[in-house]
Amino acid sequence: MTGEPGTPRVRSWASIGEGRPTGIAVGVGAAVVAGTALVATFVPAPAGTVRLGLMASSVSVFSALTVDPLAVAAVAVLACLVFDGFVLNHLGELSWHGAADVRRSAALAVAAAAGLIAGGGFRVVRRLFAWRRWSHEVSAMFWGPAGSGGHRPVRGEKVIWNEEGTRHV
C-alpha cells in the first residue's frame, strides 16, 4: 500500500522479501548457504544428519523470509551442490552417492517448500488482519466506533450524504 506523497512507507520485519529483485534474493541466499556450509563443516563427519539439518533449516528460513519461488529454487539447488561438494566431499569435489544424494536433495526440496508455505501463509494471515483492522477503522470513521450506539445502515436502507452529516431513510 502506498500512502500520500511524502509520507514514509512503514515496513515490518515480515516484509523482507516483498518487492526485492530475484537476483538480490539469490545473492543473499548464496551467502546464507556459504555461511551454513562453513558452520556445518565444524560438525563431526559422523553426524551427517545434523549437517544436513543445518543446511535444510537455513534454506527453510530463507524461503520463508523471501517467499520468492524462483530465488528459493536457485538457492535450494545451490545448497544441494555446496553440501555435496564442500560439506561431504571437502575441496569442492562433486560426486554422486546414489540414493543418499537423492534423499539429501529431497530433504532440501521439502525444507524449501515448507518454508515457502509457511512464509506465504504468514503473509496471508498478516494481510487479513491488516485488512480487518483497516475495515474497522474505515467503519469507525464513517459510522462511529462499534458498540457506541451509532446507527449502522442495514441492507436496503438508503443513506443520504449531505453537509450536516448522514441521514438514514
Short mmCIF file of C-alpha atoms in Angstrom, two decimals:
data_model
loop_
_atom_site.label_atom_id
_atom_site.label_comp_id
_atom_site.label_asym_id
_atom_site.label_seq_id
_atom_site.Cartn_x
_atom_site.Cartn_y
_atom_site.Cartn_z
CA MET A 1 0.00 0.00 0.00
CA THR A 2 1.29 3.42 -0.84
CA GLY A 3 0.36 6.46 1.17
CA GLU A 4 0.16 10.12 0.32
CA PRO A 5 3.20 11.60 -1.41
CA GLY A 6 5.84 12.47 1.13
CA THR A 7 4.65 10.03 3.79
CA PRO A 8 7.09 7.29 4.71
CA ARG A 9 6.17 3.72 3.97
CA VAL A 10 6.22 1.59 7.09
CA ARG A 11 7.58 -1.91 6.64
CA SER A 12 7.83 -4.66 9.19
CA TRP A 13 10.43 -7.41 9.54
CA ALA A 14 7.96 -9.81 7.97
CA SER A 15 8.03 -7.98 4.64
CA ILE A 16 11.72 -8.61 3.96
CA GLY A 17 11.29 -10.28 0.58
CA GLU A 18 8.47 -8.16 -0.81
CA GLY A 19 9.44 -6.11 -3.81
CA ARG A 20 13.05 -7.29 -3.91
CA PRO A 21 14.65 -8.34 -7.19
CA THR A 22 15.14 -12.08 -7.51
CA GLY A 23 18.85 -11.66 -8.21
CA ILE A 24 19.40 -9.87 -4.91
CA ALA A 25 17.49 -12.61 -3.09
CA VAL A 26 19.62 -15.29 -4.78
CA GLY A 27 22.79 -13.44 -3.77
CA VAL A 28 21.66 -13.22 -0.16
CA GLY A 29 20.67 -16.89 -0.28
CA ALA A 30 24.09 -17.83 -1.63
CA ALA A 31 25.70 -16.01 1.29
CA VAL A 32 23.39 -17.86 3.70
CA VAL A 33 24.28 -21.21 2.11
CA ALA A 34 28.01 -20.45 2.24
CA GLY A 35 27.79 -19.42 5.89
CA THR A 36 25.79 -22.51 6.78
CA ALA A 37 28.28 -24.74 4.94
CA LEU A 38 31.09 -23.15 6.90
CA VAL A 39 29.30 -23.84 10.18
CA ALA A 40 28.36 -27.37 9.06
CA THR A 41 32.00 -28.27 8.41
CA PHE A 42 32.73 -27.86 12.11
CA VAL A 43 30.17 -30.57 12.94
CA PRO A 44 31.86 -34.01 13.09
CA ALA A 45 31.53 -36.11 9.93
CA PRO A 46 29.62 -39.00 11.60
CA ALA A 47 26.80 -36.54 12.42
CA GLY A 48 25.76 -36.19 8.79
CA THR A 49 22.10 -35.69 9.61
CA VAL A 50 22.96 -32.74 11.83
CA ARG A 51 24.92 -31.20 8.98
CA LEU A 52 22.02 -31.74 6.61
CA GLY A 53 19.61 -30.38 9.22
CA LEU A 54 21.62 -27.17 9.47
CA MET A 55 21.56 -26.70 5.70
CA ALA A 56 17.86 -27.60 5.43
CA SER A 57 16.88 -25.24 8.23
CA SER A 58 18.80 -22.35 6.69
CA VAL A 59 17.13 -22.98 3.31
CA SER A 60 13.75 -23.17 5.01
CA VAL A 61 14.21 -19.92 6.92
CA PHE A 62 15.49 -18.19 3.79
CA SER A 63 12.50 -19.35 1.77
CA ALA A 64 10.06 -18.30 4.50
CA LEU A 65 11.54 -14.81 4.62
CA THR A 66 11.76 -14.22 0.88
CA VAL A 67 8.70 -16.13 -0.43
CA ASP A 68 10.18 -15.89 -3.93
CA PRO A 69 9.84 -19.33 -5.57
CA LEU A 70 12.43 -18.67 -8.27
CA ALA A 71 15.05 -17.47 -5.79
CA VAL A 72 14.24 -20.33 -3.42
CA ALA A 73 14.65 -22.90 -6.21
CA ALA A 74 18.03 -21.45 -7.17
CA VAL A 75 19.21 -21.36 -3.55
CA ALA A 76 17.99 -24.92 -2.89
CA VAL A 77 19.94 -26.24 -5.88
CA LEU A 78 22.98 -24.25 -4.76
CA ALA A 79 22.60 -25.65 -1.23
CA CYS A 80 22.48 -29.19 -2.59
CA LEU A 81 25.64 -28.66 -4.65
CA VAL A 82 27.51 -26.88 -1.85
CA PHE A 83 26.51 -29.55 0.64
CA ASP A 84 27.73 -32.32 -1.66
CA GLY A 85 30.89 -30.56 -2.76
CA PHE A 86 32.13 -28.82 0.36
CA VAL A 87 30.45 -30.38 3.38
CA LEU A 88 30.56 -34.06 2.35
CA ASN A 89 33.49 -34.28 -0.04
CA HIS A 90 35.60 -31.30 1.03
CA LEU A 91 37.63 -29.32 -1.50
CA GLY A 92 34.57 -28.69 -3.70
CA GLU A 93 34.63 -32.04 -5.47
CA LEU A 94 31.15 -33.07 -6.64
CA SER A 95 30.34 -36.77 -6.79
CA TRP A 96 27.21 -38.90 -6.96
CA HIS A 97 26.44 -41.07 -3.93
CA GLY A 98 23.31 -42.72 -5.32
CA ALA A 99 20.25 -42.98 -3.10
CA ALA A 100 21.88 -40.93 -0.33
CA ASP A 101 22.13 -37.91 -2.64
CA VAL A 102 18.51 -38.35 -3.69
CA ARG A 103 17.45 -38.33 -0.01
CA ARG A 104 19.56 -35.25 0.71
CA SER A 105 18.16 -33.43 -2.32
CA ALA A 106 14.62 -34.37 -1.31
CA ALA A 107 15.22 -33.12 2.24
CA LEU A 108 16.41 -29.75 0.94
CA ALA A 109 13.49 -29.54 -1.50
CA VAL A 110 10.98 -30.33 1.26
CA ALA A 111 12.62 -27.74 3.51
CA ALA A 112 12.39 -25.12 0.77
CA ALA A 113 8.74 -25.96 0.06
CA ALA A 114 7.86 -25.91 3.75
CA GLY A 115 9.50 -22.51 4.12
CA LEU A 116 7.60 -21.15 1.13
CA ILE A 117 4.30 -22.45 2.50
CA ALA A 118 4.98 -21.11 6.00
CA GLY A 119 6.14 -17.71 4.73
CA GLY A 120 3.23 -17.41 2.31
CA GLY A 121 0.74 -18.46 4.98
CA PHE A 122 2.16 -15.95 7.44
CA ARG A 123 1.84 -13.16 4.90
CA VAL A 124 -1.73 -14.11 4.05
CA VAL A 125 -2.74 -14.10 7.71
CA ARG A 126 -0.91 -10.82 8.31
CA ARG A 127 -2.68 -9.20 5.35
CA LEU A 128 -6.05 -10.50 6.50
CA PHE A 129 -5.53 -8.96 9.93
CA ALA A 130 -4.36 -5.70 8.31
CA TRP A 131 -7.47 -5.71 6.11
CA ARG A 132 -9.67 -6.37 9.11
CA ARG A 133 -8.05 -3.56 11.09
CA TRP A 134 -8.36 -1.19 8.13
CA SER A 135 -12.01 -2.06 7.56
CA HIS A 136 -12.78 -1.44 11.26
CA GLU A 137 -11.01 1.92 11.07
CA VAL A 138 -12.98 2.93 7.98
CA SER A 139 -16.20 1.71 9.56
CA ALA A 140 -15.49 3.66 12.74
CA MET A 141 -14.62 6.74 10.72
CA PHE A 142 -17.99 6.74 8.96
CA TRP A 143 -20.36 5.15 11.47
CA GLY A 144 -18.69 5.66 14.84
CA PRO A 145 -16.96 3.02 16.91
CA ALA A 146 -18.66 -0.35 17.15
CA GLY A 147 -20.84 -0.57 20.24
CA SER A 148 -21.11 3.22 20.63
CA GLY A 149 -24.80 3.27 19.82
CA GLY A 150 -24.22 4.81 16.41
CA HIS A 151 -26.72 3.69 13.80
CA ARG A 152 -25.33 1.47 11.09
CA PRO A 153 -27.31 1.08 7.89
CA VAL A 154 -28.88 -2.26 7.14
CA ARG A 155 -29.33 -3.83 3.74
CA GLY A 156 -31.91 -1.98 1.67
CA GLU A 157 -31.71 1.17 3.77
CA LYS A 158 -30.75 4.31 1.87
CA VAL A 159 -28.10 6.63 3.20
CA ILE A 160 -28.22 10.27 2.16
CA TRP A 161 -24.95 12.17 2.46
CA ASN A 162 -25.19 15.90 2.99
CA GLU A 163 -23.23 18.67 4.67
CA GLU A 164 -24.88 18.18 8.07
CA GLY A 165 -23.94 14.53 8.18
CA THR A 166 -25.82 11.41 7.20
CA ARG A 167 -29.46 10.66 7.27
CA HIS A 168 -30.97 7.18 7.03
CA VAL A 169 -34.19 6.82 5.07
#
